[in-house]
Amino acid sequence: MSSPLREIGRNIDRVIRPQGRVFYGWWIVGSANGVQWLGSMLWVQSYGAYMVLLLEEFGWSKALVAGAFALTRIESGILGPLQGWLVDRFGPRSILTIGTVLFGLGFFLFSQVETLLGFYLTFVLIALGSSLGGWATLMVAIVSWFNRHRSKAIAGSQIGFSLGGLSVPLLVVALESFGWRTTAVISGFVVLLVGLPLVQLVKHRPQDHGEVPDGAELPEPMPGVAARTGVDFTARQAMRTRSFWLISAGHAFALLVVSSMLVHLIPHLTEGLGYSLGSASLVVALLTVFQLIGLVSGGYLGDQLNKRLICVCCMFAHAGGLLLVTYAESFTLVMAFVVLHGLAWGARGPLMVSLRADYFGASSFGTIMGVSSLVVMLGMSAGPIVAGVMADITGDYQMGFTILALLSLLGSICFFLATPPAQPQPAAA
C-alpha cells in the first residue's frame, strides 16, 4: 500500500477507533442505516410507484393522492415539538420502538384500504410510525454521540436512505408480481422483524455510558462556526435567533423540490415522458446513486468547509435539476437532473442536522429540531400539493415544477444569511 493510502487508512481508523476499539457511536450509525433503509425502500422513495397503481385502481385525482402524502408531512411537523421533547425526556430508543410498531401496523391496515377515507387514515398511522421511528429521532442520538465528526456520522447514517432508493426496483418487482396489497403486508412483517431489533442498539447520550462524543476529546472548532463557549442553547433561546428561522426556512424551500420528486417523479416520467414503470424506477435508482455520492461528499466536506455555503450551492443545484427534468426532451437531460438533484440532496441532507447542532448544541437538540419541523413541514407538504393541483389543472407537471424550482432559489438566500448566532450566556450569569 502506498504512503498516501496508508495515511488515509490511518485517518479512517482514528475516526472509527479513536481508543483502539470501535467507538459505540458508529454502531448507532449502523443501526440508523438499517432503520432508514427500511423506511426509504418500503415507503418514502417507493410511494410514487404505489401512487401509479392506486390511481389505476381507484381513479382518484393526483392532487388527492398527493394530498395524503402532504397530510403526513403536516402531521409530522405538528408532532415535531412534542416528539422532540419526548425524545429529549425519555431517550430515542423508547420512541423508536413505539414508532416502529406503529409503522409496521400501518402497512397491515394499508393493505385493506377500499375508500379514500380509509386511505387517508392509514396514511396518518404510517406517518406517525415513520416519524417517531425514523430520521428525527435517530438524529438526536447521533448528534449527542458526535461533535467533530458530526457531519460524517450523520451522512453515514443516511446512506441507508440512499440504499433504500437503490432497492426501489426490487419493490416495484414485488408490486408487479404480487400486487400492492400483498406487498404492503410483506412490508409490515419486514418492518417488525428487522426494524425492532435494530432500534434496540440506539442509546441516548455517551456520558450516560461512560463515553465522550467522538470517543475522544477533540477540541478544535468547527469550520465556519465560531468557537463555542460550552453553553448549549435551550429551545427558547434558539428560537430567539435569526439563524434558527433562516435555516428552517431554507430547509423548507429545499423540501419543496425533494417532496415533489418523491411523489411525482415516477408519474411525470411515465405519463409526461413516456417511460415504463420499470424504467422510471431505474431512474429513481440512479438518482439514489448520486444521492449516495452526495452524502459521502457532503459528510466529508461538511467537517472541512463552511456548511452554510455548501447549502447555498446545493439550493441552486436543486432548482436547476428540477427545471431540467421538467422540460426534458432526451434521456441526457433526465440524467443531468439525476446528477444535480442527487448530489445536492445527498450533500445538503446531513448538513441540515449538523448545522443546527453546530449553532445550538446537543442538549435540547430534539426540541429544537421539533420546533423547526413546524416550518420545514410547510415545504414538505406544499411541494406535492402544488405539483399535483397544477398537473390536474394543466394536464402536465411543467407549470407546477417550474414554480417550485423558482421558489427553491429563495432557500439559497436563507442559508446565505443564516450566519452563526451569538452564544448564550451561562444560566448563572
mmCIF file of N, CA, C and O in Angstrom, residues 307-359:
data_model
loop_
_atom_site.group_PDB
_atom_site.id
_atom_site.type_symbol
_atom_site.label_atom_id
_atom_site.label_comp_id
_atom_site.label_asym_id
_atom_site.label_seq_id
_atom_site.Cartn_x
_atom_site.Cartn_y
_atom_site.Cartn_z
ATOM 1 N N LYS A 307 -20.351 24.817 6.158
ATOM 2 C CA LYS A 307 -21.581 24.093 5.850
ATOM 3 C C LYS A 307 -22.625 24.999 5.203
ATOM 4 O O LYS A 307 -23.352 24.596 4.282
ATOM 5 N N ARG A 308 -22.722 26.204 5.712
ATOM 6 C CA ARG A 308 -23.742 27.134 5.231
ATOM 7 C C ARG A 308 -23.573 27.433 3.746
ATOM 8 O O ARG A 308 -24.563 27.441 2.983
ATOM 9 N N LEU A 309 -22.347 27.660 3.299
ATOM 10 C CA LEU A 309 -22.108 27.986 1.899
ATOM 11 C C LEU A 309 -22.298 26.765 1.004
ATOM 12 O O LEU A 309 -22.716 26.889 -0.156
ATOM 13 N N ILE A 310 -22.008 25.573 1.523
ATOM 14 C CA ILE A 310 -22.299 24.361 0.763
ATOM 15 C C ILE A 310 -23.806 24.263 0.501
ATOM 16 O O ILE A 310 -24.250 23.910 -0.593
ATOM 17 N N CYS A 311 -24.601 24.601 1.518
ATOM 18 C CA CYS A 311 -26.060 24.559 1.366
ATOM 19 C C CYS A 311 -26.546 25.552 0.307
ATOM 20 O O CYS A 311 -27.491 25.268 -0.435
ATOM 21 N N VAL A 312 -25.912 26.715 0.248
ATOM 22 C CA VAL A 312 -26.273 27.705 -0.781
ATOM 23 C C VAL A 312 -26.097 27.108 -2.170
ATOM 24 O O VAL A 312 -26.981 27.204 -3.034
ATOM 25 N N CYS A 313 -24.965 26.469 -2.404
ATOM 26 C CA CYS A 313 -24.702 25.850 -3.714
ATOM 27 C C CYS A 313 -25.690 24.735 -4.008
ATOM 28 O O CYS A 313 -26.153 24.578 -5.151
ATOM 29 N N CYS A 314 -26.043 23.963 -3.001
ATOM 30 C CA CYS A 314 -26.983 22.858 -3.201
ATOM 31 C C CYS A 314 -28.357 23.359 -3.634
ATOM 32 O O CYS A 314 -29.039 22.711 -4.441
ATOM 33 N N MET A 315 -28.773 24.503 -3.121
ATOM 34 C CA MET A 315 -30.089 25.026 -3.499
ATOM 35 C C MET A 315 -30.141 25.399 -4.979
ATOM 36 O O MET A 315 -31.157 25.189 -5.646
ATOM 37 N N PHE A 316 -29.056 25.952 -5.512
ATOM 38 C CA PHE A 316 -29.009 26.239 -6.941
ATOM 39 C C PHE A 316 -29.092 24.944 -7.754
ATOM 40 O O PHE A 316 -29.743 24.885 -8.804
ATOM 41 N N ALA A 317 -28.432 23.896 -7.270
ATOM 42 C CA ALA A 317 -28.466 22.611 -7.976
ATOM 43 C C ALA A 317 -29.864 22.003 -7.939
ATOM 44 O O ALA A 317 -30.326 21.412 -8.931
ATOM 45 N N HIS A 318 -30.565 22.123 -6.808
ATOM 46 C CA HIS A 318 -31.940 21.623 -6.718
ATOM 47 C C HIS A 318 -32.824 22.287 -7.785
ATOM 48 O O HIS A 318 -33.563 21.615 -8.513
ATOM 49 N N ALA A 319 -32.753 23.607 -7.841
ATOM 50 C CA ALA A 319 -33.596 24.351 -8.775
ATOM 51 C C ALA A 319 -33.251 24.017 -10.229
ATOM 52 O O ALA A 319 -34.137 23.762 -11.052
ATOM 53 N N GLY A 320 -31.961 24.003 -10.552
ATOM 54 C CA GLY A 320 -31.555 23.704 -11.916
ATOM 55 C C GLY A 320 -31.932 22.295 -12.334
ATOM 56 O O GLY A 320 -32.404 22.062 -13.457
ATOM 57 N N GLY A 321 -31.755 21.332 -11.442
ATOM 58 C CA GLY A 321 -32.111 19.961 -11.768
ATOM 59 C C GLY A 321 -33.595 19.794 -12.031
ATOM 60 O O GLY A 321 -33.996 19.098 -12.979
ATOM 61 N N LEU A 322 -34.425 20.436 -11.218
ATOM 62 C CA LEU A 322 -35.872 20.320 -11.404
ATOM 63 C C LEU A 322 -36.314 20.913 -12.738
ATOM 64 O O LEU A 322 -37.165 20.345 -13.437
ATOM 65 N N LEU A 323 -35.734 22.046 -13.119
ATOM 66 C CA LEU A 323 -36.078 22.639 -14.413
ATOM 67 C C LEU A 323 -35.661 21.730 -15.567
ATOM 68 O O LEU A 323 -36.380 21.625 -16.572
ATOM 69 N N LEU A 324 -34.534 21.046 -15.430
ATOM 70 C CA LEU A 324 -34.071 20.151 -16.494
ATOM 71 C C LEU A 324 -35.024 18.986 -16.697
ATOM 72 O O LEU A 324 -35.395 18.669 -17.833
ATOM 73 N N VAL A 325 -35.458 18.340 -15.631
ATOM 74 C CA VAL A 325 -36.345 17.190 -15.796
ATOM 75 C C VAL A 325 -37.750 17.630 -16.204
ATOM 76 O O VAL A 325 -38.483 16.883 -16.854
ATOM 77 N N THR A 326 -38.115 18.856 -15.854
ATOM 78 C CA THR A 326 -39.437 19.362 -16.225
ATOM 79 C C THR A 326 -39.579 19.470 -17.744
ATOM 80 O O THR A 326 -40.606 19.096 -18.315
ATOM 81 N N TYR A 327 -38.535 19.964 -18.387
ATOM 82 C CA TYR A 327 -38.598 20.199 -19.833
ATOM 83 C C TYR A 327 -37.700 19.239 -20.612
ATOM 84 O O TYR A 327 -37.296 19.536 -21.735
ATOM 85 N N ALA A 328 -37.405 18.087 -20.017
ATOM 86 C CA ALA A 328 -36.500 17.126 -20.657
ATOM 87 C C ALA A 328 -37.091 16.601 -21.963
ATOM 88 O O ALA A 328 -38.242 16.167 -22.006
ATOM 89 N N GLU A 329 -36.286 16.651 -23.007
ATOM 90 C CA GLU A 329 -36.678 16.083 -24.299
ATOM 91 C C GLU A 329 -35.781 14.909 -24.672
ATOM 92 O O GLU A 329 -35.922 14.347 -25.750
ATOM 93 N N SER A 330 -34.866 14.572 -23.788
ATOM 94 C CA SER A 330 -33.974 13.450 -24.039
ATOM 95 C C SER A 330 -33.550 12.852 -22.712
ATOM 96 O O SER A 330 -33.673 13.484 -21.648
ATOM 97 N N PHE A 331 -33.041 11.640 -22.780
ATOM 98 C CA PHE A 331 -32.571 10.974 -21.571
ATOM 99 C C PHE A 331 -31.352 11.695 -20.989
ATOM 100 O O PHE A 331 -31.112 11.640 -19.786
ATOM 101 N N THR A 332 -30.608 12.405 -21.841
ATOM 102 C CA THR A 332 -29.444 13.153 -21.360
ATOM 103 C C THR A 332 -29.856 14.210 -20.351
ATOM 104 O O THR A 332 -29.204 14.391 -19.310
ATOM 105 N N LEU A 333 -30.960 14.906 -20.608
ATOM 106 C CA LEU A 333 -31.431 15.932 -19.684
ATOM 107 C C LEU A 333 -31.972 15.300 -18.402
ATOM 108 O O LEU A 333 -31.810 15.873 -17.308
ATOM 109 N N VAL A 334 -32.611 14.144 -18.534
ATOM 110 C CA VAL A 334 -33.061 13.442 -17.333
ATOM 111 C C VAL A 334 -31.866 13.069 -16.471
ATOM 112 O O VAL A 334 -31.885 13.215 -15.242
ATOM 113 N N MET A 335 -30.786 12.603 -17.117
ATOM 114 C CA MET A 335 -29.587 12.248 -16.368
ATOM 115 C C MET A 335 -28.932 13.472 -15.735
ATOM 116 O O MET A 335 -28.359 13.397 -14.639
ATOM 117 N N ALA A 336 -29.000 14.612 -16.415
ATOM 118 C CA ALA A 336 -28.452 15.839 -15.828
ATOM 119 C C ALA A 336 -29.216 16.191 -14.554
ATOM 120 O O ALA A 336 -28.620 16.614 -13.549
ATOM 121 N N PHE A 337 -30.547 16.024 -14.591
ATOM 122 C CA PHE A 337 -31.347 16.212 -13.372
ATOM 123 C C PHE A 337 -30.911 15.242 -12.290
ATOM 124 O O PHE A 337 -30.753 15.615 -11.117
ATOM 125 N N VAL A 338 -30.737 13.979 -12.659
ATOM 126 C CA VAL A 338 -30.339 12.947 -11.699
ATOM 127 C C VAL A 338 -29.044 13.344 -10.991
ATOM 128 O O VAL A 338 -28.927 13.233 -9.766
ATOM 129 N N VAL A 339 -28.073 13.832 -11.756
ATOM 130 C CA VAL A 339 -26.776 14.202 -11.182
ATOM 131 C C VAL A 339 -26.917 15.413 -10.258
ATOM 132 O O VAL A 339 -26.474 15.390 -9.103
ATOM 133 N N LEU A 340 -27.550 16.483 -10.750
ATOM 134 C CA LEU A 340 -27.652 17.713 -9.963
ATOM 135 C C LEU A 340 -28.505 17.521 -8.713
ATOM 136 O O LEU A 340 -28.092 17.859 -7.597
ATOM 137 N N HIS A 341 -29.695 16.991 -8.894
ATOM 138 C CA HIS A 341 -30.608 16.834 -7.762
ATOM 139 C C HIS A 341 -30.072 15.804 -6.772
ATOM 140 O O HIS A 341 -30.146 15.989 -5.543
ATOM 141 N N GLY A 342 -29.519 14.701 -7.289
ATOM 142 C CA GLY A 342 -28.999 13.661 -6.412
ATOM 143 C C GLY A 342 -27.841 14.151 -5.559
ATOM 144 O O GLY A 342 -27.816 13.935 -4.339
ATOM 145 N N LEU A 343 -26.869 14.813 -6.176
ATOM 146 C CA LEU A 343 -25.722 15.326 -5.425
ATOM 147 C C LEU A 343 -26.148 16.373 -4.400
ATOM 148 O O LEU A 343 -25.679 16.376 -3.253
ATOM 149 N N ALA A 344 -27.046 17.289 -4.809
ATOM 150 C CA ALA A 344 -27.498 18.340 -3.891
ATOM 151 C C ALA A 344 -28.286 17.750 -2.726
ATOM 152 O O ALA A 344 -28.090 18.139 -1.565
ATOM 153 N N TRP A 345 -29.174 16.830 -3.020
ATOM 154 C CA TRP A 345 -29.983 16.193 -1.984
ATOM 155 C C TRP A 345 -29.083 15.468 -0.982
ATOM 156 O O TRP A 345 -29.233 15.608 0.231
ATOM 157 N N GLY A 346 -28.142 14.701 -1.503
ATOM 158 C CA GLY A 346 -27.263 13.950 -0.614
ATOM 159 C C GLY A 346 -26.359 14.841 0.211
ATOM 160 O O GLY A 346 -26.225 14.644 1.430
ATOM 161 N N ALA A 347 -25.726 15.830 -0.408
ATOM 162 C CA ALA A 347 -24.784 16.688 0.316
ATOM 163 C C ALA A 347 -25.485 17.579 1.325
ATOM 164 O O ALA A 347 -24.980 17.804 2.433
ATOM 165 N N ARG A 348 -26.644 18.103 0.956
ATOM 166 C CA ARG A 348 -27.350 19.035 1.837
ATOM 167 C C ARG A 348 -28.000 18.332 3.025
ATOM 168 O O ARG A 348 -28.059 18.877 4.135
ATOM 169 N N GLY A 349 -28.483 17.097 2.829
ATOM 170 C CA GLY A 349 -29.238 16.413 3.866
ATOM 171 C C GLY A 349 -28.576 16.384 5.233
ATOM 172 O O GLY A 349 -29.147 16.873 6.227
ATOM 173 N N PRO A 350 -27.369 15.826 5.372
ATOM 174 C CA PRO A 350 -26.740 15.783 6.703
ATOM 175 C C PRO A 350 -26.380 17.162 7.242
ATOM 176 O O PRO A 350 -26.312 17.351 8.460
ATOM 177 N N LEU A 351 -26.168 18.124 6.357
ATOM 178 C CA LEU A 351 -25.788 19.459 6.820
ATOM 179 C C LEU A 351 -26.947 20.183 7.489
ATOM 180 O O LEU A 351 -26.735 21.087 8.304
ATOM 181 N N MET A 352 -28.190 19.808 7.150
ATOM 182 C CA MET A 352 -29.345 20.400 7.819
ATOM 183 C C MET A 352 -29.323 20.082 9.317
ATOM 184 O O MET A 352 -29.739 20.898 10.147
ATOM 185 N N VAL A 353 -28.853 18.904 9.642
ATOM 186 C CA VAL A 353 -28.781 18.494 11.041
ATOM 187 C C VAL A 353 -27.537 19.057 11.715
ATOM 188 O O VAL A 353 -27.611 19.675 12.785
ATOM 189 N N SER A 354 -26.385 18.851 11.095
ATOM 190 C CA SER A 354 -25.132 19.248 11.745
ATOM 191 C C SER A 354 -25.009 20.770 11.874
ATOM 192 O O SER A 354 -24.418 21.264 12.840
ATOM 193 N N LEU A 355 -25.571 21.522 10.932
ATOM 194 C CA LEU A 355 -25.507 22.983 11.036
ATOM 195 C C LEU A 355 -26.272 23.463 12.261
ATOM 196 O O LEU A 355 -25.795 24.323 13.017
ATOM 197 N N ARG A 356 -27.456 22.910 12.496
ATOM 198 C CA ARG A 356 -28.222 23.286 13.690
ATOM 199 C C ARG A 356 -27.478 22.881 14.962
ATOM 200 O O ARG A 356 -27.456 23.626 15.947
ATOM 201 N N ALA A 357 -26.895 21.671 14.946
ATOM 202 C CA ALA A 357 -26.175 21.214 16.137
ATOM 203 C C ALA A 357 -24.943 22.072 16.403
ATOM 204 O O ALA A 357 -24.621 22.367 17.559
ATOM 205 N N ASP A 358 -24.228 22.466 15.336
ATOM 206 C CA ASP A 358 -23.075 23.349 15.500
ATOM 207 C C ASP A 358 -23.487 24.676 16.116
ATOM 208 O O ASP A 358 -22.782 25.229 16.976
ATOM 209 N N TYR A 359 -24.608 25.205 15.664
ATOM 210 C CA TYR A 359 -25.050 26.519 16.128
ATOM 211 C C TYR A 359 -25.622 26.475 17.550
ATOM 212 O O TYR A 359 -25.372 27.375 18.358
#
